[in-house]
Every structure is written in structure tokens, then in C-alpha cells.
Amino acid sequence: LGGRIAFASDGVPFHVFEIVRGLQEGKFLSVTPEGEWLQTKDVDRVEVPASLRDVLRARLADLAPDERILLDLAAVLDFEFDPEVVAAALDRRVVSVLQSLAQIERRTGLVRGLARSTRFDHHLVQEMLRFDLPPRLAAEYHALVGSVLDARAASPDTDVLARCRHHLLGSRPQRARTP
């Protein structure tokens, strides 16, 4: 269980404590009078407690509408994503997307810029963004990403599985069959 808590929390102490508190409140963990922690029920998946979700929702609420759109689309890509794909899917210039991501990073810390990609600060940020997306909008975002990856199909680093995955999750799944 410790490994799953560590993975779910990304090792962030506040997140660890909130997850452990949630497991204790859900009667999955208990403490003996000697102070020993015991797992009292099987845990299929470590759930994120509402208190932690509320903190993340507050951080996401600080985003401007165009920033939220940018992160929503990035969230359907993966935990770590290519800003160039986001830019192409949103019909924006790459430098504009990179500037927006830099502003979001400086102001909220929700994302972290890397040399060739960007990643969410925590897996929970991506999970919350994806969870909050209406299914039809998520499908359209997947379709847009699939189209961008189709346009890059000639590139040697194009991930064929990613293309198919986005098409299958998108609003036009039949496009997953086309080469």
C-alpha cells in the first residue's frame, strides 16, 4: 500500500498525509494503541480525498479561460506532453502556447517546462483536468490531437499507437484505421 500511496502522492508530503487520512476515514487503515498502522481492507485503487481535490480545484479556478482550454487539451495527451502538438491542435503559434505555459508555471505551478516537453506538476492535476472535461469535449480534443499526429505521420518519431489511441477515444474513431 505504501508504494501506491507514494505513486498517487508523487511523494508530496501534504498529499501523502491527505491520502492516508482519507484511507483512515474510509476504514482502510487503522492505528493500534501502540501506534502501529494496519491495513484493514483491501485497496484496489488509492483514491484522492476530497480535501486534496478541493485544493487542486482552487488552483485550477485561477486559470484564465484560454489557459484552461490549453491545459484541458494537454490533459488528454498525457502527464508529459508536447506543446507543439497542443499548439497545432488549437491552431495557435508554438511560441504563443509556450508563453502561456510559462505564465501558468510562474503563477500557479500547475505545469513544469522541460527541454523538449512540458509536464503537469502532479499526476492529480492531469487527472482532475481530464475528470472535469465533458465527454463530448474530450472526444473532440482527442480527435484534434489525432489529426495533428496524422499530419506528422511521415516523421520517424510519430507514435502510431498514440495516433490510434486518440482517434479511438475521439469523435471520429473510424480514422484510427487509416494509415
PDB file of C-alpha atoms in Angstrom:
ATOM      1  CA  LEU A   1       0.000   0.000   0.000  1.00  0.00           C
ATOM      2  CA  GLY A   2       2.918   2.327   0.718  1.00  0.00           C
ATOM      3  CA  GLY A   3       4.068   2.150  -2.905  1.00  0.00           C
ATOM      4  CA  ARG A   4       0.621   3.023  -4.204  1.00  0.00           C
ATOM      5  CA  ILE A   5       0.353   5.943  -1.777  1.00  0.00           C
ATOM      6  CA  ALA A   6       3.792   7.159  -2.846  1.00  0.00           C
ATOM      7  CA  PHE A   7       2.817   6.925  -6.527  1.00  0.00           C
ATOM      8  CA  ALA A   8      -0.561   8.647  -6.014  1.00  0.00           C
ATOM      9  CA  SER A   9       1.030  11.442  -4.000  1.00  0.00           C
ATOM     10  CA  ASP A  10       4.200  11.829  -6.100  1.00  0.00           C
ATOM     11  CA  GLY A  11       5.902  11.973  -2.708  1.00  0.00           C
ATOM     12  CA  VAL A  12       4.415  15.375  -1.843  1.00  0.00           C
ATOM     13  CA  PRO A  13       4.115  15.304   1.975  1.00  0.00           C
ATOM     14  CA  PHE A  14       0.782  17.158   2.113  1.00  0.00           C
ATOM     15  CA  HIS A  15      -0.677  14.768  -0.465  1.00  0.00           C
ATOM     16  CA  VAL A  16       0.653  11.736   1.465  1.00  0.00           C
ATOM     17  CA  PHE A  17      -0.985  12.928   4.685  1.00  0.00           C
ATOM     18  CA  GLU A  18      -4.298  13.684   2.969  1.00  0.00           C
ATOM     19  CA  ILE A  19      -4.373  10.294   1.227  1.00  0.00           C
ATOM     20  CA  VAL A  20      -3.521   8.468   4.462  1.00  0.00           C
ATOM     21  CA  ARG A  21      -6.204  10.471   6.301  1.00  0.00           C
ATOM     22  CA  GLY A  22      -8.719   9.535   3.588  1.00  0.00           C
ATOM     23  CA  LEU A  23      -7.771   5.850   3.852  1.00  0.00           C
ATOM     24  CA  GLN A  24      -8.160   6.032   7.621  1.00  0.00           C
ATOM     25  CA  GLU A  25     -11.571   7.728   7.353  1.00  0.00           C
ATOM     26  CA  GLY A  26     -12.635   5.090   4.815  1.00  0.00           C
ATOM     27  CA  LYS A  27     -11.665   2.397   7.324  1.00  0.00           C
ATOM     28  CA  PHE A  28      -8.923   1.018   5.063  1.00  0.00           C
ATOM     29  CA  LEU A  29      -6.267   1.838   7.664  1.00  0.00           C
ATOM     30  CA  SER A  30      -6.348   1.836  11.425  1.00  0.00           C
ATOM     31  CA  VAL A  31      -3.902   2.613  14.176  1.00  0.00           C
ATOM     32  CA  THR A  32      -3.337   0.246  17.099  1.00  0.00           C
ATOM     33  CA  PRO A  33      -2.991   1.626  20.626  1.00  0.00           C
ATOM     34  CA  GLU A  34       0.770   1.088  20.213  1.00  0.00           C
ATOM     35  CA  GLY A  35       0.795   3.431  17.201  1.00  0.00           C
ATOM     36  CA  GLU A  36       1.186   0.724  14.543  1.00  0.00           C
ATOM     37  CA  TRP A  37      -0.649   1.273  11.248  1.00  0.00           C
ATOM     38  CA  LEU A  38      -2.649  -1.695   9.917  1.00  0.00           C
ATOM     39  CA  GLN A  39      -4.373  -2.179   6.593  1.00  0.00           C
ATOM     40  CA  THR A  40      -7.890  -3.336   7.485  1.00  0.00           C
ATOM     41  CA  LYS A  41      -9.382  -3.775   3.979  1.00  0.00           C
ATOM     42  CA  ASP A  42      -8.061  -4.476   0.508  1.00  0.00           C
ATOM     43  CA  VAL A  43      -7.442  -1.331  -1.524  1.00  0.00           C
ATOM     44  CA  ASP A  44      -7.862  -1.714  -5.285  1.00  0.00           C
ATOM     45  CA  ARG A  45      -7.007   1.886  -6.035  1.00  0.00           C
ATOM     46  CA  VAL A  46      -5.749   4.693  -3.841  1.00  0.00           C
ATOM     47  CA  GLU A  47      -8.395   7.396  -4.172  1.00  0.00           C
ATOM     48  CA  VAL A  48      -7.634  11.069  -3.859  1.00  0.00           C
ATOM     49  CA  PRO A  49      -9.527  12.559  -0.914  1.00  0.00           C
ATOM     50  CA  ALA A  50     -11.991  15.388  -1.452  1.00  0.00           C
ATOM     51  CA  SER A  51      -9.826  17.797   0.558  1.00  0.00           C
ATOM     52  CA  LEU A  52      -6.969  17.391  -1.918  1.00  0.00           C
ATOM     53  CA  ARG A  53      -9.313  17.669  -4.901  1.00  0.00           C
ATOM     54  CA  ASP A  54     -10.652  20.927  -3.435  1.00  0.00           C
ATOM     55  CA  VAL A  55      -7.126  22.364  -3.191  1.00  0.00           C
ATOM     56  CA  LEU A  56      -6.433  21.453  -6.832  1.00  0.00           C
ATOM     57  CA  ARG A  57      -9.788  22.833  -7.989  1.00  0.00           C
ATOM     58  CA  ALA A  58      -8.941  26.144  -6.302  1.00  0.00           C
ATOM     59  CA  ARG A  59      -5.625  26.288  -8.194  1.00  0.00           C
ATOM     60  CA  LEU A  60      -7.386  25.469 -11.466  1.00  0.00           C
ATOM     61  CA  ALA A  61     -10.015  28.149 -10.802  1.00  0.00           C
ATOM     62  CA  ASP A  62      -7.252  30.772 -11.001  1.00  0.00           C
ATOM     63  CA  LEU A  63      -6.706  29.999 -14.695  1.00  0.00           C
ATOM     64  CA  ALA A  64      -7.943  32.350 -17.391  1.00  0.00           C
ATOM     65  CA  PRO A  65     -10.409  30.681 -19.816  1.00  0.00           C
ATOM     66  CA  ASP A  66      -7.819  30.386 -22.620  1.00  0.00           C
ATOM     67  CA  GLU A  67      -5.293  28.889 -20.162  1.00  0.00           C
ATOM     68  CA  ARG A  68      -7.846  26.326 -19.007  1.00  0.00           C
ATOM     69  CA  ILE A  69      -8.567  25.343 -22.617  1.00  0.00           C
ATOM     70  CA  LEU A  70      -4.845  24.891 -23.220  1.00  0.00           C
ATOM     71  CA  LEU A  71      -4.423  22.665 -20.137  1.00  0.00           C
ATOM     72  CA  ASP A  72      -7.632  20.729 -20.853  1.00  0.00           C
ATOM     73  CA  LEU A  73      -6.305  19.785 -24.263  1.00  0.00           C
ATOM     74  CA  ALA A  74      -2.864  18.978 -22.832  1.00  0.00           C
ATOM     75  CA  ALA A  75      -4.507  16.711 -20.253  1.00  0.00           C
ATOM     76  CA  VAL A  76      -5.897  14.421 -22.955  1.00  0.00           C
ATOM     77  CA  LEU A  77      -2.367  13.999 -24.320  1.00  0.00           C
ATOM     78  CA  ASP A  78      -0.580  12.653 -21.249  1.00  0.00           C
ATOM     79  CA  PHE A  79       1.130  13.627 -17.982  1.00  0.00           C
ATOM     80  CA  GLU A  80       4.044  14.858 -20.088  1.00  0.00           C
ATOM     81  CA  PHE A  81       3.045  16.482 -23.360  1.00  0.00           C
ATOM     82  CA  ASP A  82       4.461  18.197 -26.425  1.00  0.00           C
ATOM     83  CA  PRO A  83       3.499  21.900 -26.559  1.00  0.00           C
ATOM     84  CA  GLU A  84       3.848  21.797 -30.351  1.00  0.00           C
ATOM     85  CA  VAL A  85       1.009  19.259 -30.564  1.00  0.00           C
ATOM     86  CA  VAL A  86      -1.129  21.447 -28.286  1.00  0.00           C
ATOM     87  CA  ALA A  87      -0.375  24.487 -30.450  1.00  0.00           C
ATOM     88  CA  ALA A  88      -1.241  22.682 -33.690  1.00  0.00           C
ATOM     89  CA  ALA A  89      -4.458  21.242 -32.227  1.00  0.00           C
ATOM     90  CA  LEU A  90      -5.576  24.702 -31.066  1.00  0.00           C
ATOM     91  CA  ASP A  91      -4.429  26.458 -34.264  1.00  0.00           C
ATOM     92  CA  ARG A  92      -2.025  28.624 -32.265  1.00  0.00           C
ATOM     93  CA  ARG A  93       1.587  29.520 -32.810  1.00  0.00           C
ATOM     94  CA  VAL A  94       4.015  27.418 -30.775  1.00  0.00           C
ATOM     95  CA  VAL A  95       5.606  30.488 -29.199  1.00  0.00           C
ATOM     96  CA  SER A  96       2.169  31.661 -28.010  1.00  0.00           C
ATOM     97  CA  VAL A  97       1.484  28.305 -26.337  1.00  0.00           C
ATOM     98  CA  LEU A  98       4.960  28.263 -24.773  1.00  0.00           C
ATOM     99  CA  GLN A  99       4.416  31.792 -23.435  1.00  0.00           C
ATOM    100  CA  SER A 100       1.065  30.787 -21.944  1.00  0.00           C
ATOM    101  CA  LEU A 101       2.580  27.676 -20.360  1.00  0.00           C
ATOM    102  CA  ALA A 102       5.409  29.768 -18.889  1.00  0.00           C
ATOM    103  CA  GLN A 103       2.858  32.186 -17.393  1.00  0.00           C
ATOM    104  CA  ILE A 104       0.865  29.294 -15.923  1.00  0.00           C
ATOM    105  CA  GLU A 105       4.048  27.783 -14.486  1.00  0.00           C
ATOM    106  CA  ARG A 106       5.163  31.042 -12.879  1.00  0.00           C
ATOM    107  CA  ARG A 107       1.753  31.964 -11.489  1.00  0.00           C
ATOM    108  CA  THR A 108       0.288  28.597 -10.423  1.00  0.00           C
ATOM    109  CA  GLY A 109       2.986  25.926 -10.662  1.00  0.00           C
ATOM    110  CA  LEU A 110       0.481  23.578 -12.350  1.00  0.00           C
ATOM    111  CA  VAL A 111       2.943  22.710 -15.133  1.00  0.00           C
ATOM    112  CA  ARG A 112       6.707  22.447 -15.461  1.00  0.00           C
ATOM    113  CA  GLY A 113       8.561  23.267 -18.653  1.00  0.00           C
ATOM    114  CA  LEU A 114      11.222  20.784 -19.732  1.00  0.00           C
ATOM    115  CA  ALA A 115      13.752  20.973 -22.568  1.00  0.00           C
ATOM    116  CA  ARG A 116      11.502  19.416 -25.237  1.00  0.00           C
ATOM    117  CA  SER A 117       8.180  18.965 -23.479  1.00  0.00           C
ATOM    118  CA  THR A 118       6.045  20.127 -20.590  1.00  0.00           C
ATOM    119  CA  ARG A 119       4.640  18.060 -17.754  1.00  0.00           C
ATOM    120  CA  PHE A 120       1.962  18.592 -15.178  1.00  0.00           C
ATOM    121  CA  ASP A 121       3.233  19.368 -11.710  1.00  0.00           C
ATOM    122  CA  HIS A 122       1.439  16.328 -10.339  1.00  0.00           C
ATOM    123  CA  HIS A 123      -0.465  13.404 -11.805  1.00  0.00           C
ATOM    124  CA  LEU A 124      -3.518  14.606  -9.899  1.00  0.00           C
ATOM    125  CA  VAL A 125      -3.570  17.870 -11.861  1.00  0.00           C
ATOM    126  CA  GLN A 126      -3.851  15.979 -15.138  1.00  0.00           C
ATOM    127  CA  GLU A 127      -6.393  13.592 -13.621  1.00  0.00           C
ATOM    128  CA  MET A 128      -8.568  16.458 -12.346  1.00  0.00           C
ATOM    129  CA  LEU A 129      -8.476  18.250 -15.686  1.00  0.00           C
ATOM    130  CA  ARG A 130      -9.460  15.079 -17.546  1.00  0.00           C
ATOM    131  CA  PHE A 131     -12.154  14.207 -14.999  1.00  0.00           C
ATOM    132  CA  ASP A 132     -13.734  17.657 -15.327  1.00  0.00           C
ATOM    133  CA  LEU A 133     -13.906  17.555 -19.130  1.00  0.00           C
ATOM    134  CA  PRO A 134     -17.349  16.856 -20.559  1.00  0.00           C
ATOM    135  CA  PRO A 135     -17.116  13.579 -22.544  1.00  0.00           C
ATOM    136  CA  ARG A 136     -18.052  15.160 -25.871  1.00  0.00           C
ATOM    137  CA  LEU A 137     -15.409  17.882 -25.483  1.00  0.00           C
ATOM    138  CA  ALA A 138     -12.780  15.299 -24.504  1.00  0.00           C
ATOM    139  CA  ALA A 139     -13.672  13.305 -27.634  1.00  0.00           C
ATOM    140  CA  GLU A 140     -13.232  16.408 -29.816  1.00  0.00           C
ATOM    141  CA  TYR A 141      -9.864  17.141 -28.208  1.00  0.00           C
ATOM    142  CA  HIS A 142      -8.758  13.567 -28.876  1.00  0.00           C
ATOM    143  CA  ALA A 143      -9.899  13.919 -32.499  1.00  0.00           C
ATOM    144  CA  LEU A 144      -7.918  17.151 -32.873  1.00  0.00           C
ATOM    145  CA  VAL A 145      -4.797  15.515 -31.438  1.00  0.00           C
ATOM    146  CA  GLY A 146      -5.290  12.501 -33.691  1.00  0.00           C
ATOM    147  CA  SER A 147      -5.452  14.807 -36.722  1.00  0.00           C
ATOM    148  CA  VAL A 148      -2.269  16.599 -35.647  1.00  0.00           C
ATOM    149  CA  LEU A 149      -0.498  13.266 -35.240  1.00  0.00           C
ATOM    150  CA  ASP A 150      -1.801  12.178 -38.664  1.00  0.00           C
ATOM    151  CA  ALA A 151      -0.193  15.264 -40.204  1.00  0.00           C
ATOM    152  CA  ARG A 152       3.087  14.240 -38.568  1.00  0.00           C
ATOM    153  CA  ALA A 153       2.795  10.600 -39.670  1.00  0.00           C
ATOM    154  CA  ALA A 154       5.756  10.906 -42.033  1.00  0.00           C
ATOM    155  CA  SER A 155       8.004  11.829 -39.115  1.00  0.00           C
ATOM    156  CA  PRO A 156      10.118   8.932 -37.804  1.00  0.00           C
ATOM    157  CA  ASP A 157       9.210   9.724 -34.179  1.00  0.00           C
ATOM    158  CA  THR A 158       5.456   9.631 -34.761  1.00  0.00           C
ATOM    159  CA  ASP A 159       3.895   7.239 -32.278  1.00  0.00           C
ATOM    160  CA  VAL A 160       1.437   5.089 -34.248  1.00  0.00           C
ATOM    161  CA  LEU A 161      -0.174   3.765 -31.080  1.00  0.00           C
ATOM    162  CA  ALA A 162      -0.770   7.303 -29.813  1.00  0.00           C
ATOM    163  CA  ARG A 163      -2.389   8.238 -33.128  1.00  0.00           C
ATOM    164  CA  CYS A 164      -4.720   5.248 -32.968  1.00  0.00           C
ATOM    165  CA  ARG A 165      -5.495   5.809 -29.285  1.00  0.00           C
ATOM    166  CA  HIS A 166      -6.505   9.424 -29.853  1.00  0.00           C
ATOM    167  CA  HIS A 167      -8.639   8.519 -32.843  1.00  0.00           C
ATOM    168  CA  LEU A 168     -10.358   5.704 -30.955  1.00  0.00           C
ATOM    169  CA  LEU A 169     -11.076   7.986 -27.991  1.00  0.00           C
ATOM    170  CA  GLY A 170     -12.054  10.808 -30.321  1.00  0.00           C
ATOM    171  CA  SER A 171     -15.271  11.711 -32.037  1.00  0.00           C
ATOM    172  CA  ARG A 172     -14.197  10.028 -35.302  1.00  0.00           C
ATOM    173  CA  PRO A 173     -12.904   6.560 -34.276  1.00  0.00           C
ATOM    174  CA  GLN A 174     -13.024   5.248 -37.839  1.00  0.00           C
ATOM    175  CA  ARG A 175      -9.930   7.383 -38.570  1.00  0.00           C
ATOM    176  CA  ALA A 176      -7.876   5.008 -36.408  1.00  0.00           C
ATOM    177  CA  ARG A 177      -7.892   2.539 -39.310  1.00  0.00           C
ATOM    178  CA  THR A 178      -6.337   4.868 -41.873  1.00  0.00           C
ATOM    179  CA  PRO A 179      -2.546   4.740 -42.260  1.00  0.00           C
TER     180      PRO A 179
END
